[in-house]
Amino acid sequence: MVIIEFAPLRIPLNRRLETAAVLQWVFSFLFLAQCCMVLYVLSVLSGYWHCAALYGLWLYLDWDTPQCGGRRSAWVRNWRIWKYFRDYFPIHLIKTCDLDPGKNYLFGFHPHGILVAGAFGNFCTEHTGFRELFPGLTPYLHVLPFWFRFPFFREYIMSAGVVSCSKRAVAHVLGREGGGSVSVIVIGGAAEALDARPGSLILEALHRKGFIRIALKCGAHLVPVFSFGENELFNQLKNPKGSIVRTIQERLRKMMGFSLPIFHARGVFQYSFGFMPYRKPIYTIVGKPIEVEQNANPSAEEVDKLHSKYLEELTQLFEQHKAQYGIPQRDHLIFT
């Protein structure tokens, strides 16, 4: 017999607003792109086809914008709803050293988690203090190019500072003269999301070297970032490698480019099941930079050497802070 734990009727208004903020974010992440596509198709089939045609022309002319730095909006990034989003978990951004705004940086974000709440809250909004902690730096969160094919939705995510994760898009951000740009890449990507569950320390990073090569070509300093609590937000259906569930998920990932983890957590009005994340704190630790000398044509050996250095720094960052954030001393990162 399943016992449902309902939320109390008397909850402070701030808590309700926090829940509403995260609810709209989860909806946007899971369904808004599809809703935008349906809206566009309906506009084509209805009397508003001329509006759809005008937007189609705009889409054609604006197609490369996600590859060229996007179109961020300070107004959207400062929406008050993101403050409530931050406070729901809450999300904390912590720096370990100053970063020179005269340089460009590539932040390697770990782990992916299910919905990458820490990366969004810290680098797509202005409510966790990035601008105050790192004055003179502008972050760009890179996501799959797939998401920029959806009409209207692409405008929304670009307004938050989201850009494509293509090589061209990353090189555009990191190639800016004068420095001050930060490419934020979730290194583990869709594959790592399939291992995201409470207590998991599995990182898909051992064979991920494309970001290393781009950093070398652009001369961008590498910065490891570890987000404690990211994997604690959702439970996931058991899917060990070799299982039927995992095999299907892997095949779909290879076909579509993104994974479909079967996850669950709590609901809006009850705490027993649903797609709302648990109220677990997230502590995103920004490590010290690894200096990178620009090399337009790095060799495989040079890439491997820098990659090993990056994994060493990431491991050290994790080991230095894990006890503070509730990770047992016996637990260590597992690179796959």
Short mmCIF file of C-alpha atoms in Angstrom, two decimals:
data_model
loop_
_atom_site.label_atom_id
_atom_site.label_comp_id
_atom_site.label_asym_id
_atom_site.label_seq_id
_atom_site.Cartn_x
_atom_site.Cartn_y
_atom_site.Cartn_z
CA MET A 1 0.00 0.00 0.00
CA VAL A 2 1.39 3.37 -1.08
CA ILE A 3 1.04 6.12 1.52
CA ILE A 4 0.94 9.61 0.00
CA GLU A 5 2.46 12.38 2.08
CA PHE A 6 0.55 15.56 1.29
CA ALA A 7 2.01 19.03 1.73
CA PRO A 8 0.52 20.99 4.65
CA LEU A 9 -2.17 23.53 3.82
CA ARG A 10 -0.44 26.33 5.66
CA ILE A 11 2.76 27.08 3.79
CA PRO A 12 4.42 30.52 3.69
CA LEU A 13 3.82 32.48 0.51
CA ASN A 14 7.52 32.51 -0.34
CA ARG A 15 7.61 28.72 -0.33
CA ARG A 16 4.64 28.59 -2.67
CA LEU A 17 6.29 31.08 -5.02
CA GLU A 18 9.49 29.01 -4.97
CA THR A 19 7.53 25.90 -5.92
CA ALA A 20 5.74 27.79 -8.71
CA ALA A 21 9.06 29.07 -10.07
CA VAL A 22 10.56 25.59 -10.24
CA LEU A 23 7.34 24.13 -11.67
CA GLN A 24 7.45 26.52 -14.63
CA TRP A 25 11.15 25.73 -15.11
CA VAL A 26 10.53 21.96 -15.17
CA PHE A 27 7.63 22.50 -17.57
CA SER A 28 9.82 24.67 -19.81
CA PHE A 29 12.61 22.09 -19.79
CA LEU A 30 10.35 19.14 -20.60
CA PHE A 31 7.47 20.53 -22.67
CA LEU A 32 7.84 24.17 -23.72
CA ALA A 33 9.78 23.44 -26.91
CA GLN A 34 7.07 21.03 -28.09
CA CYS A 35 4.33 23.51 -27.16
CA CYS A 36 6.07 26.22 -29.16
CA MET A 37 6.29 23.95 -32.20
CA VAL A 38 2.58 23.10 -31.93
CA LEU A 39 1.74 26.81 -31.62
CA TYR A 40 3.73 27.58 -34.76
CA VAL A 41 2.08 24.78 -36.74
CA LEU A 42 -1.38 25.92 -35.60
CA SER A 43 -0.58 29.46 -36.67
CA VAL A 44 0.36 28.16 -40.13
CA LEU A 45 -2.89 26.21 -40.43
CA SER A 46 -5.07 29.03 -39.11
CA GLY A 47 -5.76 32.57 -40.18
CA TYR A 48 -2.44 33.72 -38.77
CA TRP A 49 -0.35 32.08 -41.49
CA HIS A 50 1.05 35.47 -42.50
CA CYS A 51 2.49 35.91 -38.97
CA ALA A 52 4.00 32.44 -39.22
CA ALA A 53 5.50 33.33 -42.60
CA LEU A 54 7.08 36.49 -41.17
CA TYR A 55 8.53 34.53 -38.27
CA GLY A 56 9.76 31.87 -40.70
CA LEU A 57 11.63 34.59 -42.61
CA TRP A 58 13.08 35.88 -39.34
CA LEU A 59 14.12 32.35 -38.42
CA TYR A 60 15.92 31.98 -41.74
CA LEU A 61 17.78 35.27 -41.33
CA ASP A 62 18.56 34.63 -37.65
CA TRP A 63 19.50 30.94 -37.94
CA ASP A 64 23.18 31.43 -37.10
CA THR A 65 22.69 33.58 -33.99
CA PRO A 66 22.98 30.63 -31.52
CA GLN A 67 26.36 29.93 -33.15
CA CYS A 68 27.52 33.53 -32.77
CA GLY A 69 27.06 34.40 -29.12
CA GLY A 70 23.26 34.31 -28.96
CA ARG A 71 21.10 37.22 -27.89
CA ARG A 72 21.05 37.49 -24.10
CA SER A 73 18.62 39.75 -22.25
CA ALA A 74 19.57 41.33 -18.92
CA TRP A 75 15.84 41.84 -18.28
CA VAL A 76 15.05 38.10 -18.60
CA ARG A 77 18.10 37.06 -16.57
CA ASN A 78 17.01 39.38 -13.76
CA TRP A 79 13.41 38.18 -13.58
CA ARG A 80 12.35 37.86 -9.96
CA ILE A 81 11.08 34.37 -10.66
CA TRP A 82 14.72 33.22 -10.83
CA LYS A 83 15.28 34.42 -7.28
CA TYR A 84 12.50 32.11 -6.14
CA PHE A 85 13.99 29.38 -8.31
CA ARG A 86 17.36 29.82 -6.55
CA ASP A 87 15.79 29.77 -3.09
CA TYR A 88 13.79 26.58 -3.71
CA PHE A 89 16.86 24.33 -3.44
CA PRO A 90 18.71 26.69 -2.61
CA ILE A 91 21.56 27.17 -5.11
CA HIS A 92 24.93 28.57 -3.98
CA LEU A 93 27.80 29.68 -6.23
CA ILE A 94 31.21 29.50 -4.52
CA LYS A 95 34.53 30.65 -5.96
CA THR A 96 37.93 29.41 -4.84
CA CYS A 97 40.04 32.12 -6.48
CA ASP A 98 39.78 35.28 -8.57
CA LEU A 99 39.65 35.07 -12.36
CA ASP A 100 41.31 37.67 -14.56
CA PRO A 101 38.62 39.37 -16.72
CA GLY A 102 41.26 39.95 -19.37
CA LYS A 103 41.23 36.22 -20.18
CA ASN A 104 38.68 33.86 -21.70
CA TYR A 105 37.71 30.72 -19.80
CA LEU A 106 36.14 27.35 -20.46
CA PHE A 107 34.23 26.11 -17.41
CA GLY A 108 33.86 22.31 -17.35
CA PHE A 109 30.67 21.70 -15.36
CA HIS A 110 30.16 18.41 -13.46
CA PRO A 111 27.95 16.46 -12.94
CA HIS A 112 25.13 16.74 -15.48
CA GLY A 113 22.39 15.58 -13.12
CA ILE A 114 18.91 15.16 -14.60
CA LEU A 115 17.92 18.73 -15.53
CA VAL A 116 21.18 20.63 -14.88
CA ALA A 117 19.59 22.93 -12.30
CA GLY A 118 22.89 24.23 -10.94
CA ALA A 119 24.25 25.23 -14.34
CA PHE A 120 21.03 27.03 -15.23
CA GLY A 121 20.64 28.82 -11.91
CA ASN A 122 24.24 29.99 -11.75
CA PHE A 123 24.98 30.88 -15.36
CA CYS A 124 21.59 31.74 -16.91
CA THR A 125 20.27 34.04 -14.19
CA GLU A 126 21.71 36.93 -12.20
CA HIS A 127 20.52 35.77 -8.78
CA THR A 128 23.39 33.60 -7.50
CA GLY A 129 26.02 36.34 -7.65
CA PHE A 130 28.14 35.40 -10.67
CA ARG A 131 28.62 39.02 -11.72
CA GLU A 132 29.68 40.04 -8.21
CA LEU A 133 31.99 37.06 -7.71
CA PHE A 134 33.59 37.31 -11.14
CA PRO A 135 33.38 40.95 -12.27
CA GLY A 136 34.07 41.55 -15.92
CA LEU A 137 33.18 38.01 -17.00
CA THR A 138 30.13 36.99 -19.04
CA PRO A 139 28.98 33.34 -18.94
CA TYR A 140 27.45 31.44 -21.87
CA LEU A 141 25.85 28.05 -21.23
CA HIS A 142 26.26 25.72 -24.23
CA VAL A 143 23.48 23.23 -25.03
CA LEU A 144 22.66 20.87 -27.91
CA PRO A 145 21.99 22.65 -31.25
CA PHE A 146 18.77 20.61 -31.42
CA TRP A 147 17.00 23.02 -29.05
CA PHE A 148 17.47 25.99 -31.37
CA ARG A 149 15.34 24.39 -34.07
CA PHE A 150 12.14 25.08 -32.15
CA PRO A 151 10.44 28.37 -33.05
CA PHE A 152 9.90 30.87 -30.20
CA PHE A 153 11.61 28.52 -27.73
CA ARG A 154 15.00 29.39 -29.20
CA GLU A 155 14.39 33.09 -28.50
CA TYR A 156 13.51 32.31 -24.89
CA ILE A 157 16.58 30.24 -24.10
CA MET A 158 18.92 32.61 -25.93
CA SER A 159 17.62 35.47 -23.80
CA ALA A 160 18.99 33.62 -20.74
CA GLY A 161 22.48 33.42 -22.24
CA VAL A 162 22.16 29.93 -23.73
CA VAL A 163 24.03 29.21 -26.97
CA SER A 164 24.83 26.18 -29.11
CA CYS A 165 27.48 23.67 -28.06
CA SER A 166 28.82 23.30 -31.60
CA LYS A 167 32.55 23.80 -32.13
CA ARG A 168 31.82 26.98 -34.03
CA ALA A 169 29.74 28.42 -31.18
CA VAL A 170 32.32 27.59 -28.51
CA ALA A 171 35.15 28.96 -30.64
CA HIS A 172 33.17 32.17 -31.19
CA VAL A 173 32.80 32.77 -27.45
CA LEU A 174 36.36 31.81 -26.57
CA GLY A 175 37.88 33.63 -29.51
CA ARG A 176 36.76 37.09 -28.44
CA GLU A 177 39.61 39.53 -28.15
CA GLY A 178 40.12 41.27 -24.84
CA GLY A 179 38.84 38.35 -22.78
CA GLY A 180 35.89 38.41 -20.40
CA SER A 181 33.98 35.48 -21.93
CA VAL A 182 33.18 32.18 -20.22
CA SER A 183 32.01 29.09 -22.09
CA VAL A 184 30.17 26.78 -19.69
CA ILE A 185 30.05 23.20 -20.99
CA VAL A 186 28.40 20.32 -19.16
CA ILE A 187 31.10 17.82 -20.03
CA GLY A 188 29.25 14.56 -19.31
CA GLY A 189 26.28 15.50 -21.46
CA ALA A 190 23.34 13.24 -22.19
CA ALA A 191 25.26 10.04 -21.49
CA GLU A 192 26.06 11.10 -17.92
CA ALA A 193 22.41 11.93 -17.21
CA LEU A 194 21.63 8.19 -17.35
CA ASP A 195 23.76 7.68 -14.23
CA ALA A 196 22.36 10.66 -12.33
CA ARG A 197 20.84 9.53 -9.05
CA PRO A 198 21.42 10.27 -5.34
CA GLY A 199 24.91 9.24 -4.27
CA SER A 200 26.23 8.74 -7.80
CA LEU A 201 29.76 10.01 -8.48
CA ILE A 202 30.06 8.63 -12.02
CA LEU A 203 31.35 11.23 -14.47
CA GLU A 204 31.44 10.73 -18.24
CA ALA A 205 34.79 12.47 -18.75
CA LEU A 206 37.51 9.92 -19.43
CA HIS A 207 37.09 10.05 -23.20
CA ARG A 208 35.65 13.57 -23.52
CA LYS A 209 38.51 15.56 -25.05
CA GLY A 210 36.83 17.84 -27.57
CA PHE A 211 36.59 20.69 -25.06
CA ILE A 212 40.31 20.31 -24.35
CA ARG A 213 41.18 20.69 -28.03
CA ILE A 214 39.01 23.81 -28.39
CA ALA A 215 40.56 25.35 -25.27
CA LEU A 216 44.02 24.79 -26.75
CA LYS A 217 43.08 26.22 -30.14
CA CYS A 218 41.56 29.33 -28.54
CA GLY A 219 44.06 29.70 -25.70
CA ALA A 220 41.23 29.69 -23.16
CA HIS A 221 42.04 28.77 -19.58
CA LEU A 222 40.30 25.65 -18.27
CA VAL A 223 38.34 25.83 -15.02
CA PRO A 224 36.88 22.67 -13.40
CA VAL A 225 33.50 23.21 -11.75
CA PHE A 226 31.83 20.68 -9.47
CA SER A 227 28.22 21.07 -8.35
CA PHE A 228 27.59 19.21 -5.09
CA GLY A 229 23.94 18.20 -4.74
CA GLU A 230 23.18 18.08 -8.47
CA ASN A 231 22.56 14.32 -8.43
CA GLU A 232 20.46 14.47 -5.27
CA LEU A 233 17.48 16.25 -6.85
CA PHE A 234 15.80 13.24 -8.51
CA ASN A 235 15.56 9.49 -8.24
CA GLN A 236 15.93 7.45 -11.43
CA LEU A 237 14.65 4.06 -12.47
CA LYS A 238 17.36 1.42 -12.07
CA ASN A 239 19.14 1.10 -15.39
CA PRO A 240 22.50 -0.65 -14.94
CA LYS A 241 24.61 -1.00 -18.07
CA GLY A 242 23.53 -4.07 -20.00
CA SER A 243 19.93 -3.91 -18.79
CA ILE A 244 17.05 -3.67 -21.26
CA VAL A 245 16.14 -0.18 -20.03
CA ARG A 246 19.71 1.11 -20.41
CA THR A 247 20.11 -0.48 -23.85
CA ILE A 248 16.98 1.26 -25.12
CA GLN A 249 18.06 4.56 -23.57
CA GLU A 250 21.50 4.33 -25.17
CA ARG A 251 20.06 3.57 -28.58
CA LEU A 252 17.64 6.49 -28.35
CA ARG A 253 20.49 8.76 -27.24
CA LYS A 254 22.58 7.81 -30.25
CA MET A 255 19.61 8.34 -32.58
CA MET A 256 18.33 11.65 -31.18
CA GLY A 257 21.42 13.15 -29.53
CA PHE A 258 19.86 13.45 -26.09
CA SER A 259 18.98 10.93 -23.39
CA LEU A 260 15.66 10.06 -21.79
CA PRO A 261 16.27 9.23 -18.12
CA ILE A 262 13.19 7.85 -16.38
CA PHE A 263 13.19 9.99 -13.26
CA HIS A 264 10.87 10.94 -10.43
CA ALA A 265 10.95 12.93 -7.20
CA ARG A 266 8.10 14.83 -5.54
CA GLY A 267 4.92 16.54 -6.65
CA VAL A 268 3.52 20.04 -6.26
CA PHE A 269 0.99 19.28 -3.53
CA GLN A 270 2.47 16.06 -2.15
CA TYR A 271 5.94 14.73 -1.43
CA SER A 272 5.60 11.10 -2.55
CA PHE A 273 5.95 11.18 -6.34
CA GLY A 274 6.13 13.54 -9.28
CA PHE A 275 8.57 15.40 -11.51
CA MET A 276 9.41 18.26 -9.16
CA PRO A 277 12.98 18.11 -7.80
CA TYR A 278 13.56 17.58 -4.10
CA ARG A 279 14.47 20.62 -2.02
CA LYS A 280 18.14 19.73 -1.74
CA PRO A 281 20.88 22.39 -1.59
CA ILE A 282 23.24 22.80 -4.53
CA TYR A 283 26.77 24.08 -3.96
CA THR A 284 28.55 24.88 -7.22
CA ILE A 285 32.30 25.21 -6.61
CA VAL A 286 34.35 27.05 -9.24
CA GLY A 287 37.94 25.80 -9.13
CA LYS A 288 41.20 27.49 -9.99
CA PRO A 289 42.10 28.01 -13.65
CA ILE A 290 44.50 25.80 -15.56
CA GLU A 291 46.58 28.10 -17.77
CA VAL A 292 46.47 27.16 -21.45
CA GLU A 293 48.84 28.40 -24.14
CA GLN A 294 47.18 28.91 -27.51
CA ASN A 295 48.03 26.22 -30.03
CA ALA A 296 46.24 26.34 -33.36
CA ASN A 297 47.11 22.73 -34.18
CA PRO A 298 47.56 20.71 -30.96
CA SER A 299 48.84 17.16 -31.23
CA ALA A 300 47.06 14.17 -29.69
CA GLU A 301 49.78 13.98 -27.05
CA GLU A 302 49.28 17.62 -26.07
CA VAL A 303 45.52 17.10 -25.82
CA ASP A 304 45.99 13.98 -23.68
CA LYS A 305 48.44 15.75 -21.37
CA LEU A 306 46.11 18.70 -20.75
CA HIS A 307 43.15 16.35 -20.37
CA SER A 308 44.98 14.41 -17.66
CA LYS A 309 45.87 17.67 -15.93
CA TYR A 310 42.22 18.73 -16.04
CA LEU A 311 40.99 15.47 -14.50
CA GLU A 312 43.63 15.78 -11.76
CA GLU A 313 42.47 19.32 -10.91
CA LEU A 314 38.81 18.26 -10.98
CA THR A 315 39.55 15.35 -8.64
CA GLN A 316 41.50 17.61 -6.31
CA LEU A 317 38.65 20.15 -6.26
CA PHE A 318 36.20 17.39 -5.35
CA GLU A 319 38.41 15.88 -2.65
CA GLN A 320 39.06 19.26 -1.03
CA HIS A 321 35.37 20.05 -0.61
CA LYS A 322 33.51 16.74 -0.40
CA ALA A 323 33.54 16.42 3.41
CA GLN A 324 32.04 19.89 3.76
CA TYR A 325 29.08 18.88 1.60
CA GLY A 326 28.31 15.50 3.11
CA ILE A 327 30.29 13.13 0.89
CA PRO A 328 31.86 10.26 2.90
CA GLN A 329 35.65 10.19 2.91
CA ARG A 330 35.65 6.72 1.33
CA ASP A 331 33.77 7.93 -1.76
CA HIS A 332 35.68 9.11 -4.84
CA LEU A 333 34.90 10.23 -8.39
CA ILE A 334 34.54 7.48 -10.99
CA PHE A 335 35.54 8.49 -14.53
CA THR A 336 34.08 6.53 -17.43
#
